[in-house]
PDB file of C-alpha atoms in Angstrom:
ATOM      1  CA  UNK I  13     -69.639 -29.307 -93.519  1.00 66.00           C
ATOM      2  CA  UNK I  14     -72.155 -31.061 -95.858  1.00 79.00           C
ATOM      3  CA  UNK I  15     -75.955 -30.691 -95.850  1.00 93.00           C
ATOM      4  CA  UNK I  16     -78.702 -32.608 -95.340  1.00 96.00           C
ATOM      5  CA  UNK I  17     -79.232 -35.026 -98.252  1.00 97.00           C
ATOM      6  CA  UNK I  18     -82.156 -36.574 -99.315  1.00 98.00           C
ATOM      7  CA  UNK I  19     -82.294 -39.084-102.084  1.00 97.00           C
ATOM      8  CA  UNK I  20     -84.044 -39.986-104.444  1.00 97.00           C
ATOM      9  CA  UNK I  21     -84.912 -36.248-105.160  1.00 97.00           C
ATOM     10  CA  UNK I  22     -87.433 -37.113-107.701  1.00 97.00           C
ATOM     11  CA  UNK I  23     -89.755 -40.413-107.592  1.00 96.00           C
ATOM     12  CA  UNK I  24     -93.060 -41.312-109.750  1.00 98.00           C
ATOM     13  CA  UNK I  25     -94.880 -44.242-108.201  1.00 98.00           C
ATOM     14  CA  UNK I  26     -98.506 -45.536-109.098  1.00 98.00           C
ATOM     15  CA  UNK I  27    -101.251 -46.185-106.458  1.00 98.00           C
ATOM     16  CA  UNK I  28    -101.128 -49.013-104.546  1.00 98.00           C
ATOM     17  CA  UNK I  29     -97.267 -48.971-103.976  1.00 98.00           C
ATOM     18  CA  UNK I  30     -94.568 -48.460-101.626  1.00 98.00           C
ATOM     19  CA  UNK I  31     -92.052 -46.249-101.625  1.00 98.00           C
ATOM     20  CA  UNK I  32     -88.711 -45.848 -99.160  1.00 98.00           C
ATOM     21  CA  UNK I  33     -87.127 -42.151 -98.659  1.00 98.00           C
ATOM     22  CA  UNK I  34     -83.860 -41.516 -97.608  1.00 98.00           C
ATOM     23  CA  UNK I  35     -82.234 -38.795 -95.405  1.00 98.00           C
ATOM     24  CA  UNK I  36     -78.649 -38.475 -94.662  1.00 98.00           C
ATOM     25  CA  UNK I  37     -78.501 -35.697 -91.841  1.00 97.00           C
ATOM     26  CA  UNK I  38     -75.684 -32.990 -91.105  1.00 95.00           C
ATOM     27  CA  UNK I  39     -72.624 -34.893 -89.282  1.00 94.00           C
ATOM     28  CA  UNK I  40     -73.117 -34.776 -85.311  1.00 92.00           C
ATOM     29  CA  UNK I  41     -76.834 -33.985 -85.589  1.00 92.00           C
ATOM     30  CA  UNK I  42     -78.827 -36.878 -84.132  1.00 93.00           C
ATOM     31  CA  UNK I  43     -82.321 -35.619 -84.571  1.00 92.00           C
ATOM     32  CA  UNK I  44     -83.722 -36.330 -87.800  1.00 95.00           C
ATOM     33  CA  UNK I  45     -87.661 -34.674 -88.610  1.00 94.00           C
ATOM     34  CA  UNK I  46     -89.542 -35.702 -91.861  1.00 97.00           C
ATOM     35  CA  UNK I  47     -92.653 -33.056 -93.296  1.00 96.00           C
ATOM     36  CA  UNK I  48     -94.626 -33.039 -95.856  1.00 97.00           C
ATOM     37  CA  UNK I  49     -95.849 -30.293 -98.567  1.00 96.00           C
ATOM     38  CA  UNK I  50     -98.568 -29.285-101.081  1.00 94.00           C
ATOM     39  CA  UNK I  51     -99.737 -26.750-102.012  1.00 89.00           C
ATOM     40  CA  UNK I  52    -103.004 -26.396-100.372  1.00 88.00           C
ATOM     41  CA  UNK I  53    -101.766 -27.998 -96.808  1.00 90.00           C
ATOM     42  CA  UNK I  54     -98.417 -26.341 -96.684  1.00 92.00           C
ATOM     43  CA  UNK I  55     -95.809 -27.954 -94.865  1.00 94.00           C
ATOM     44  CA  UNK I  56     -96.843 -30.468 -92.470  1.00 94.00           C
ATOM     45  CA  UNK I  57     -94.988 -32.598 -89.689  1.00 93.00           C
ATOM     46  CA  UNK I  58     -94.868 -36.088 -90.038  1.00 96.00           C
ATOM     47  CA  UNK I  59     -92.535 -37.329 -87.043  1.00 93.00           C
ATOM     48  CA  UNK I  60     -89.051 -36.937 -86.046  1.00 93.00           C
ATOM     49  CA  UNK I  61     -86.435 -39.482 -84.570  1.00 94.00           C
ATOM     50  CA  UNK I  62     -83.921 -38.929 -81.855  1.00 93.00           C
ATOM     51  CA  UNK I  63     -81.345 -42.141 -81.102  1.00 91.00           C
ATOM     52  CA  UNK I  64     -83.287 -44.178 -82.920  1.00 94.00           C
ATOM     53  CA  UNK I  65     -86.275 -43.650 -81.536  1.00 94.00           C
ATOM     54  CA  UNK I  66     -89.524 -41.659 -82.519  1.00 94.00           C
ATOM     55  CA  UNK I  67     -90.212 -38.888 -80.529  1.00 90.00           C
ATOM     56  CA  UNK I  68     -92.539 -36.843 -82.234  1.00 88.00           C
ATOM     57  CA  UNK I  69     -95.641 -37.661 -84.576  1.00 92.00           C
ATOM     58  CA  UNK I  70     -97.893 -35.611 -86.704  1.00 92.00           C
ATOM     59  CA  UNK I  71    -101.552 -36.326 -87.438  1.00 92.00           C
ATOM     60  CA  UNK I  72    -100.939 -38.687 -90.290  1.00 96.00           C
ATOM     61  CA  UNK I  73    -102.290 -42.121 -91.259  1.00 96.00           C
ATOM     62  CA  UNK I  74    -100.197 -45.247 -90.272  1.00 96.00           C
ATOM     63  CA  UNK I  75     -98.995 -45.835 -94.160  1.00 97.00           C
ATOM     64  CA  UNK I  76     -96.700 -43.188 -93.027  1.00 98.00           C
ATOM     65  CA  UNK I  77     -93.834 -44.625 -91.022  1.00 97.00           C
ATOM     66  CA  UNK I  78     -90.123 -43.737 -90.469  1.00 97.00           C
ATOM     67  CA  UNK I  79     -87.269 -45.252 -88.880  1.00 97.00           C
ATOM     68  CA  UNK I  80     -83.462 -44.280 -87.783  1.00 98.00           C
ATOM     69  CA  UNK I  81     -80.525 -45.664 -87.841  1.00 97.00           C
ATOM     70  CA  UNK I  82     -77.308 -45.571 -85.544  1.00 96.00           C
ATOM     71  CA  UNK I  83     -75.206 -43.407 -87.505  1.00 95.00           C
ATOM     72  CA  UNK I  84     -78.813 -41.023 -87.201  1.00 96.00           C
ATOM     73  CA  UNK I  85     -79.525 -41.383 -91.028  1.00 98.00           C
ATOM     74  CA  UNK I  86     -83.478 -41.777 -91.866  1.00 98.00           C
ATOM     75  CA  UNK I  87     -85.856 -43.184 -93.795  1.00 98.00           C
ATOM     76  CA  UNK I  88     -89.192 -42.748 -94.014  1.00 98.00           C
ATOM     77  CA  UNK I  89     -91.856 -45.187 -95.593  1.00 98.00           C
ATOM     78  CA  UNK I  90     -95.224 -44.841 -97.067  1.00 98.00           C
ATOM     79  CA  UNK I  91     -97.216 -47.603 -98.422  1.00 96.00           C
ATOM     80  CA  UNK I  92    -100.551 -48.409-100.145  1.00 97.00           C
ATOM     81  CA  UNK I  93     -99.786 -45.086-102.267  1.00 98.00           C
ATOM     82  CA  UNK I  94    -102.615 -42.633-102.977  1.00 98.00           C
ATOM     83  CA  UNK I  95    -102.768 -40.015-105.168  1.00 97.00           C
ATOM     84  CA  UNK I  96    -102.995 -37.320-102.553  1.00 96.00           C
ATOM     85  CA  UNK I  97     -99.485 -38.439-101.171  1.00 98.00           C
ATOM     86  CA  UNK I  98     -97.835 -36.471-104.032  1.00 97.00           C
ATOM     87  CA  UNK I  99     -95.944 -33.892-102.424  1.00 97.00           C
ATOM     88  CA  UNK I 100     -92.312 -32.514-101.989  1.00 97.00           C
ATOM     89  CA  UNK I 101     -91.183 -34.811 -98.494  1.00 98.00           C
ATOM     90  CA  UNK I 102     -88.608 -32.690 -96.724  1.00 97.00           C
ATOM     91  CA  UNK I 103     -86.141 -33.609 -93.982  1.00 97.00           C
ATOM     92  CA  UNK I 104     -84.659 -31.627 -91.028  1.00 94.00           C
ATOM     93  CA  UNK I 105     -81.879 -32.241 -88.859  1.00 93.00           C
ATOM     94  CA  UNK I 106     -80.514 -30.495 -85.659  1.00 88.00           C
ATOM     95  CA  UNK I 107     -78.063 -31.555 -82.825  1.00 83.00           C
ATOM     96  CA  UNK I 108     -80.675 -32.603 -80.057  1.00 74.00           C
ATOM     97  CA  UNK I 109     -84.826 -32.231 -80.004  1.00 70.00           C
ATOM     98  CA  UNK I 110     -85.638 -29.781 -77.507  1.00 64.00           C
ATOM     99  CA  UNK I 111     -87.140 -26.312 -77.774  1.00 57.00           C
ATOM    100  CA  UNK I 112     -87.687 -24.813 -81.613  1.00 55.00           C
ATOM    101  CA  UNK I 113     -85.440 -22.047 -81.058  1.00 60.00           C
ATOM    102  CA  UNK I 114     -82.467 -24.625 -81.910  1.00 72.00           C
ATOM    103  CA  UNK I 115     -81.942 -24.280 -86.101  1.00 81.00           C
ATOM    104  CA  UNK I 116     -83.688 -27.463 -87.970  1.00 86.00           C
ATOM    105  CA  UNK I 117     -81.547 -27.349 -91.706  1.00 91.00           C
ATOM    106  CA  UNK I 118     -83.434 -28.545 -93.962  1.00 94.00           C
ATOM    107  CA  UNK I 119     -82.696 -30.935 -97.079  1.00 96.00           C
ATOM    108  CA  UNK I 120     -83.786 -30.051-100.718  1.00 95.00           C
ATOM    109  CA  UNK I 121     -86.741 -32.868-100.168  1.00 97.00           C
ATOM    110  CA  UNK I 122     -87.788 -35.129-102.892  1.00 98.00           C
ATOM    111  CA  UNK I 123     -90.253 -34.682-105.095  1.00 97.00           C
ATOM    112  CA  UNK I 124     -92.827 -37.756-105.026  1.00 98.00           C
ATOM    113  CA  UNK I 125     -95.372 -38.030-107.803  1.00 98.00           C
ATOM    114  CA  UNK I 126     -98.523 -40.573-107.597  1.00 98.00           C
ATOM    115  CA  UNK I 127     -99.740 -41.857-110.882  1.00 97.00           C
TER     116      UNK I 127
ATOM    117  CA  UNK Y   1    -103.454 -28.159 -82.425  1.00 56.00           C
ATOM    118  CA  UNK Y   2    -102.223 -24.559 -82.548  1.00 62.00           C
ATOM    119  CA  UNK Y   3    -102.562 -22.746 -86.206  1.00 84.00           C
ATOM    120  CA  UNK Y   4    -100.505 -20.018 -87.711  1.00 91.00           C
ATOM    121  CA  UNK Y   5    -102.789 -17.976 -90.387  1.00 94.00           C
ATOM    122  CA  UNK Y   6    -100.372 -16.239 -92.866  1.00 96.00           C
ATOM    123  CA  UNK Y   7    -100.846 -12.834 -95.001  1.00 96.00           C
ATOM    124  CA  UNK Y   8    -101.227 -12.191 -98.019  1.00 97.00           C
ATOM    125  CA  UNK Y   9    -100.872 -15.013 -99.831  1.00 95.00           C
ATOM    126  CA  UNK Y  10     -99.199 -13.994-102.666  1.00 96.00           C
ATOM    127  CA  UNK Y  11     -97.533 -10.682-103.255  1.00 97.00           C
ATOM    128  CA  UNK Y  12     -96.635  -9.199-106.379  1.00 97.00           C
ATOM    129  CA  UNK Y  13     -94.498  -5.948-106.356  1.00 97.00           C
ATOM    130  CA  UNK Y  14     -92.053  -3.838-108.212  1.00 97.00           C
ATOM    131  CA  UNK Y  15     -88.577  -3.596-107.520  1.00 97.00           C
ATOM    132  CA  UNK Y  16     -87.648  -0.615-104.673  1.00 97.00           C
ATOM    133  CA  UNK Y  17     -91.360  -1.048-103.481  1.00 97.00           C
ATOM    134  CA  UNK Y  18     -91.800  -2.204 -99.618  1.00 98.00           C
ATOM    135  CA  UNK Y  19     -93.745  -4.769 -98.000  1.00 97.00           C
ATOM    136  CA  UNK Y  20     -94.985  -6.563 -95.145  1.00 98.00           C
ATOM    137  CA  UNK Y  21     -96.317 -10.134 -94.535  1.00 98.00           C
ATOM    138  CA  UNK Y  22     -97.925 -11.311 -91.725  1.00 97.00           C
ATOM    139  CA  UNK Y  23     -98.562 -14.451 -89.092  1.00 96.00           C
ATOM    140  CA  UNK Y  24    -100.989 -14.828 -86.534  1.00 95.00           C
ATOM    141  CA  UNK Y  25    -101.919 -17.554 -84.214  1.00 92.00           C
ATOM    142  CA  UNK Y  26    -104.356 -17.240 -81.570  1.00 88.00           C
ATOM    143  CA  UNK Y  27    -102.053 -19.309 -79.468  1.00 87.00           C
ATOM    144  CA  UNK Y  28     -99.157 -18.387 -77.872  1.00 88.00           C
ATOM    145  CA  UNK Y  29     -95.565 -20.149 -79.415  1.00 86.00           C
ATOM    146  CA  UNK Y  30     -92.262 -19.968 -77.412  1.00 84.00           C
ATOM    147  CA  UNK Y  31     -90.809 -19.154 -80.440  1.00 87.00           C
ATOM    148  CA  UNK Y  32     -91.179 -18.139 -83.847  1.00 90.00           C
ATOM    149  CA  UNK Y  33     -89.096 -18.707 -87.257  1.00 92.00           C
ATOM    150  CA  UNK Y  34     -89.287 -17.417 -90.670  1.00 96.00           C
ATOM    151  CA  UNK Y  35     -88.000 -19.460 -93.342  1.00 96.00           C
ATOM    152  CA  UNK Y  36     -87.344 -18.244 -97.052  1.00 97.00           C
ATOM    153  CA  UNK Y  37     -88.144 -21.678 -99.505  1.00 96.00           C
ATOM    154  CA  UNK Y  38     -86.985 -21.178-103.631  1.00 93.00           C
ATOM    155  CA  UNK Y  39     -88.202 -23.445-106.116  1.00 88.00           C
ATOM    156  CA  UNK Y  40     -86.362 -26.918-105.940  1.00 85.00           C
ATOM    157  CA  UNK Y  41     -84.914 -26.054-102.110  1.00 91.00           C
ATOM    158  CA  UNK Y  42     -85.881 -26.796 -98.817  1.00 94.00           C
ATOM    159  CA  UNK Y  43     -86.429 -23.494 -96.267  1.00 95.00           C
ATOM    160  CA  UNK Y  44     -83.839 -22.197 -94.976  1.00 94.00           C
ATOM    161  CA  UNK Y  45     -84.114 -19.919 -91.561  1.00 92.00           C
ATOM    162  CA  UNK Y  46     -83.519 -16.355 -91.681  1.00 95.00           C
ATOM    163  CA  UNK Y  47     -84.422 -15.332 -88.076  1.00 94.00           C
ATOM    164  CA  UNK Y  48     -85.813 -16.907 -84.517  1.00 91.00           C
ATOM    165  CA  UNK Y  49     -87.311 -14.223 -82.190  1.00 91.00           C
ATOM    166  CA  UNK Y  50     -88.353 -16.016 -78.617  1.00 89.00           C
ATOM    167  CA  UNK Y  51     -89.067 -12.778 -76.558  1.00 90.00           C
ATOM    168  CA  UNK Y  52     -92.569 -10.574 -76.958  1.00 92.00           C
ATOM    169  CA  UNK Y  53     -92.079  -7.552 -78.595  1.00 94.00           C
ATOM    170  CA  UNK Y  54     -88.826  -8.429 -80.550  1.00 94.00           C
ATOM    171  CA  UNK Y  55     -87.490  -7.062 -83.473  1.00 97.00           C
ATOM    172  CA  UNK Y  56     -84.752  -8.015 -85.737  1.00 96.00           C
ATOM    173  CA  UNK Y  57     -82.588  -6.620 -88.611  1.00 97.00           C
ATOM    174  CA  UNK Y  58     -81.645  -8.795 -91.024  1.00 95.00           C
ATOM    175  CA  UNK Y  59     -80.178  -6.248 -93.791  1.00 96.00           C
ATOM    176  CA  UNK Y  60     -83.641  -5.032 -95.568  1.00 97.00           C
ATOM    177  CA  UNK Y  61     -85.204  -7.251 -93.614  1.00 97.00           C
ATOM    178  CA  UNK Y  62     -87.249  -6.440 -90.127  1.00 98.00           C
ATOM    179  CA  UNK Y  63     -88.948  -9.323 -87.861  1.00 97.00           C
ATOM    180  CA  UNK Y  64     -91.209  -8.458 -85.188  1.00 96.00           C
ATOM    181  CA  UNK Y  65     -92.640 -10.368 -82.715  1.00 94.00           C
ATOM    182  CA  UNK Y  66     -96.053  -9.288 -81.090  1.00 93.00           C
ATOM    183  CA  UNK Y  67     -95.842  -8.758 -77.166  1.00 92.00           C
ATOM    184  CA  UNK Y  68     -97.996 -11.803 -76.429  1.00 92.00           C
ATOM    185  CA  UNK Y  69     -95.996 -13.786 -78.659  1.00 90.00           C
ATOM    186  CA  UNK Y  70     -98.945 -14.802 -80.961  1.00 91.00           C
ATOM    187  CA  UNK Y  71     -97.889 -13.466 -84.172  1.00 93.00           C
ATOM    188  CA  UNK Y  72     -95.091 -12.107 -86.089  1.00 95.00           C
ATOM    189  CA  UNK Y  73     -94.917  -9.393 -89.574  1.00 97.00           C
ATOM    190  CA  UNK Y  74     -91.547  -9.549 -91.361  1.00 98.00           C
ATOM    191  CA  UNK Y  75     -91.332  -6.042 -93.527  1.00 98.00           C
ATOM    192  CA  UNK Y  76     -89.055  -5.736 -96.396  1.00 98.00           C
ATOM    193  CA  UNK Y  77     -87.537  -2.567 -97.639  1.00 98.00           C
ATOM    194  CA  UNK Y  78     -86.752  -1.963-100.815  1.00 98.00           C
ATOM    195  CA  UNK Y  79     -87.733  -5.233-102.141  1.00 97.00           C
ATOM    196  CA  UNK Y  80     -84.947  -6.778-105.101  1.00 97.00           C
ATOM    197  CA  UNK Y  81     -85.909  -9.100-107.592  1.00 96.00           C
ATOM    198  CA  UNK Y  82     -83.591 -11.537-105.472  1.00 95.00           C
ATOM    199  CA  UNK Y  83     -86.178 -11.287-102.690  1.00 96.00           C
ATOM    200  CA  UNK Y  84     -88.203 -13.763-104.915  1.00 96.00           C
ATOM    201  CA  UNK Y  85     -89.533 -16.537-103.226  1.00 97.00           C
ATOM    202  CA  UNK Y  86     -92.017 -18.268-100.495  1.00 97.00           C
ATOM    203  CA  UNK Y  87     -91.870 -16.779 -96.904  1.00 98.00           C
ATOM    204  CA  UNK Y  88     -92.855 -19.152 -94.432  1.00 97.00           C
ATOM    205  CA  UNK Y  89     -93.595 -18.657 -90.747  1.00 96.00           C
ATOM    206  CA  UNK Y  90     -93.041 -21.474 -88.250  1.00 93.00           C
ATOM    207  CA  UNK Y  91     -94.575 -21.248 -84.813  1.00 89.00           C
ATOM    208  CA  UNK Y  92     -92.703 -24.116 -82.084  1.00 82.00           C
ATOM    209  CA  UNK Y  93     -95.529 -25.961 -79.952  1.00 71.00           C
ATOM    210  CA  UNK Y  94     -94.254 -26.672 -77.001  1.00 68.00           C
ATOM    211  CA  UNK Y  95     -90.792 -27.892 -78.007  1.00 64.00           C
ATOM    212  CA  UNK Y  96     -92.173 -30.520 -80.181  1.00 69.00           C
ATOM    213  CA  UNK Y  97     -92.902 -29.905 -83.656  1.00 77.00           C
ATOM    214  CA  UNK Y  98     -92.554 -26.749 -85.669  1.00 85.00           C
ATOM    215  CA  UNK Y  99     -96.197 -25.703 -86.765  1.00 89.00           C
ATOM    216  CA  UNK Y 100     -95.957 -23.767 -90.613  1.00 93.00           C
ATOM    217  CA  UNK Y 101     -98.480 -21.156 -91.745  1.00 94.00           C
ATOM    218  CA  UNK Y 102     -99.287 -21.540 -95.110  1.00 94.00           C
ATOM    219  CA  UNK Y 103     -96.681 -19.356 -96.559  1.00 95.00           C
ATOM    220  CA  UNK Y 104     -96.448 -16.366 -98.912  1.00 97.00           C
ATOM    221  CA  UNK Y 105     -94.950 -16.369-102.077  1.00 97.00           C
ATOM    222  CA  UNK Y 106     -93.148 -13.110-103.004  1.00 97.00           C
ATOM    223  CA  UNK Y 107     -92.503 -12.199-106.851  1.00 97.00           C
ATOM    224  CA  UNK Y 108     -90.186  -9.198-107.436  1.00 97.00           C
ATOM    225  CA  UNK Y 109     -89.997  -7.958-111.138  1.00 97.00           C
ATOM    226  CA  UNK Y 110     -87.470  -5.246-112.471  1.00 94.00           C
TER     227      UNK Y 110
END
């Protein structure tokens, strides 16, 4: 069975732009979570999705959105770019949301750099 | 927002040596994971321990969780240089999010 992908899995953007993520997740698992990490903040929840739907969402600004699609893949958006949004953006999937004691499998994230 | 407080930071150790990082959390989680990250990955789980006072064996690997279920040690015996890496805790708030401590990054030489 395949991983989660993420593409791209490297991205250099100056401030001021957008920039669209992508996150296919493992086949049959419908809930799709996005984080963020640097190295002084660690790893940091930004929202997940379930059925197309946000259920979750961290403590970031609105530039930070996300959306899902039917066949559960994600993407995640962040706009007006600043340089503190360089960070490795990971993805999780798992079958359902529910208690954290059901494995999240994590993608190999992509690497965003802001110029 | 609950916090999970990890220790040490970084770790530096010989091969065969043993260690021990910990995670604490003044707040109580209803479950705990521990993640191993390499360079260029995303973490991958090792263990979940849900029940006070749990421990479990994962080869040279031991994962304890504290009775009141506010903070977890992993020890590693015998540490290999394949051991390398950044040990992250993960504490789950109320069936919601997964909170991460800070991590510890491990560096085994030969």
């Amino acid at each position: 069975k395949a991983g989660v992908t993420q593409t791209p899995r490297y991205l250099i953007k100056t401030r001021g732009q957008q920039v669209t993520l992508s996150c296919s997740p493992i086949s049959g698992h419908r809930s799709v979570s996005w984080y963020q990490q640097t190295p002084g903040q660690g790893l940091q929840f930004l929202f997940e999705y379930f059925s197309e739907t946000q259920r979750n969402k961290g403590n970031f600004p609105g530039r930070f959105s996300g959306r899902q699609f039917s066949n559960s893949r994600s993407e995640m958006n962040v706009s007006t770019l600043e340089l503190g949004d360089s960070a490795l953006y990971l993805c999780a999937s798992r079958h359902t949301p529910g208690t954290g004691a059901e494995t999240q499998y994590f993608g190999p994230g992509t690497r965003l750099l802001v110029l | 927002t609950q916090l999970l407080e990890q220790s040490p930071q970084f770790l530096s150790i010989q091969e065969g040596e043993n260690l021990t990082v910990y995670c604490n959390s003044s707040s109580v989680f209803s479950s705990l994971q521990w993640y191993r990250q390499e360079p260029g990955e995303g973490p991958v789980l090792l263990v979940t321990v849900v029940t006070g006072g749990e421990v479990k064996k994962l080869k040279r690997l031991t994962f304890q969780f504290g009775d009141a279920r506010k903070d977890s040690s992993l020890h590693i015996t015998a540490a290999q240089p394949g051991d390398t890496g950044l040990y992250l805790c993960a504490g789950d708030e109320a069936g919601t999010a997964l909170i991460f401590g800070k991590g510890t990054t491990l560096s085994v030489s030969s």
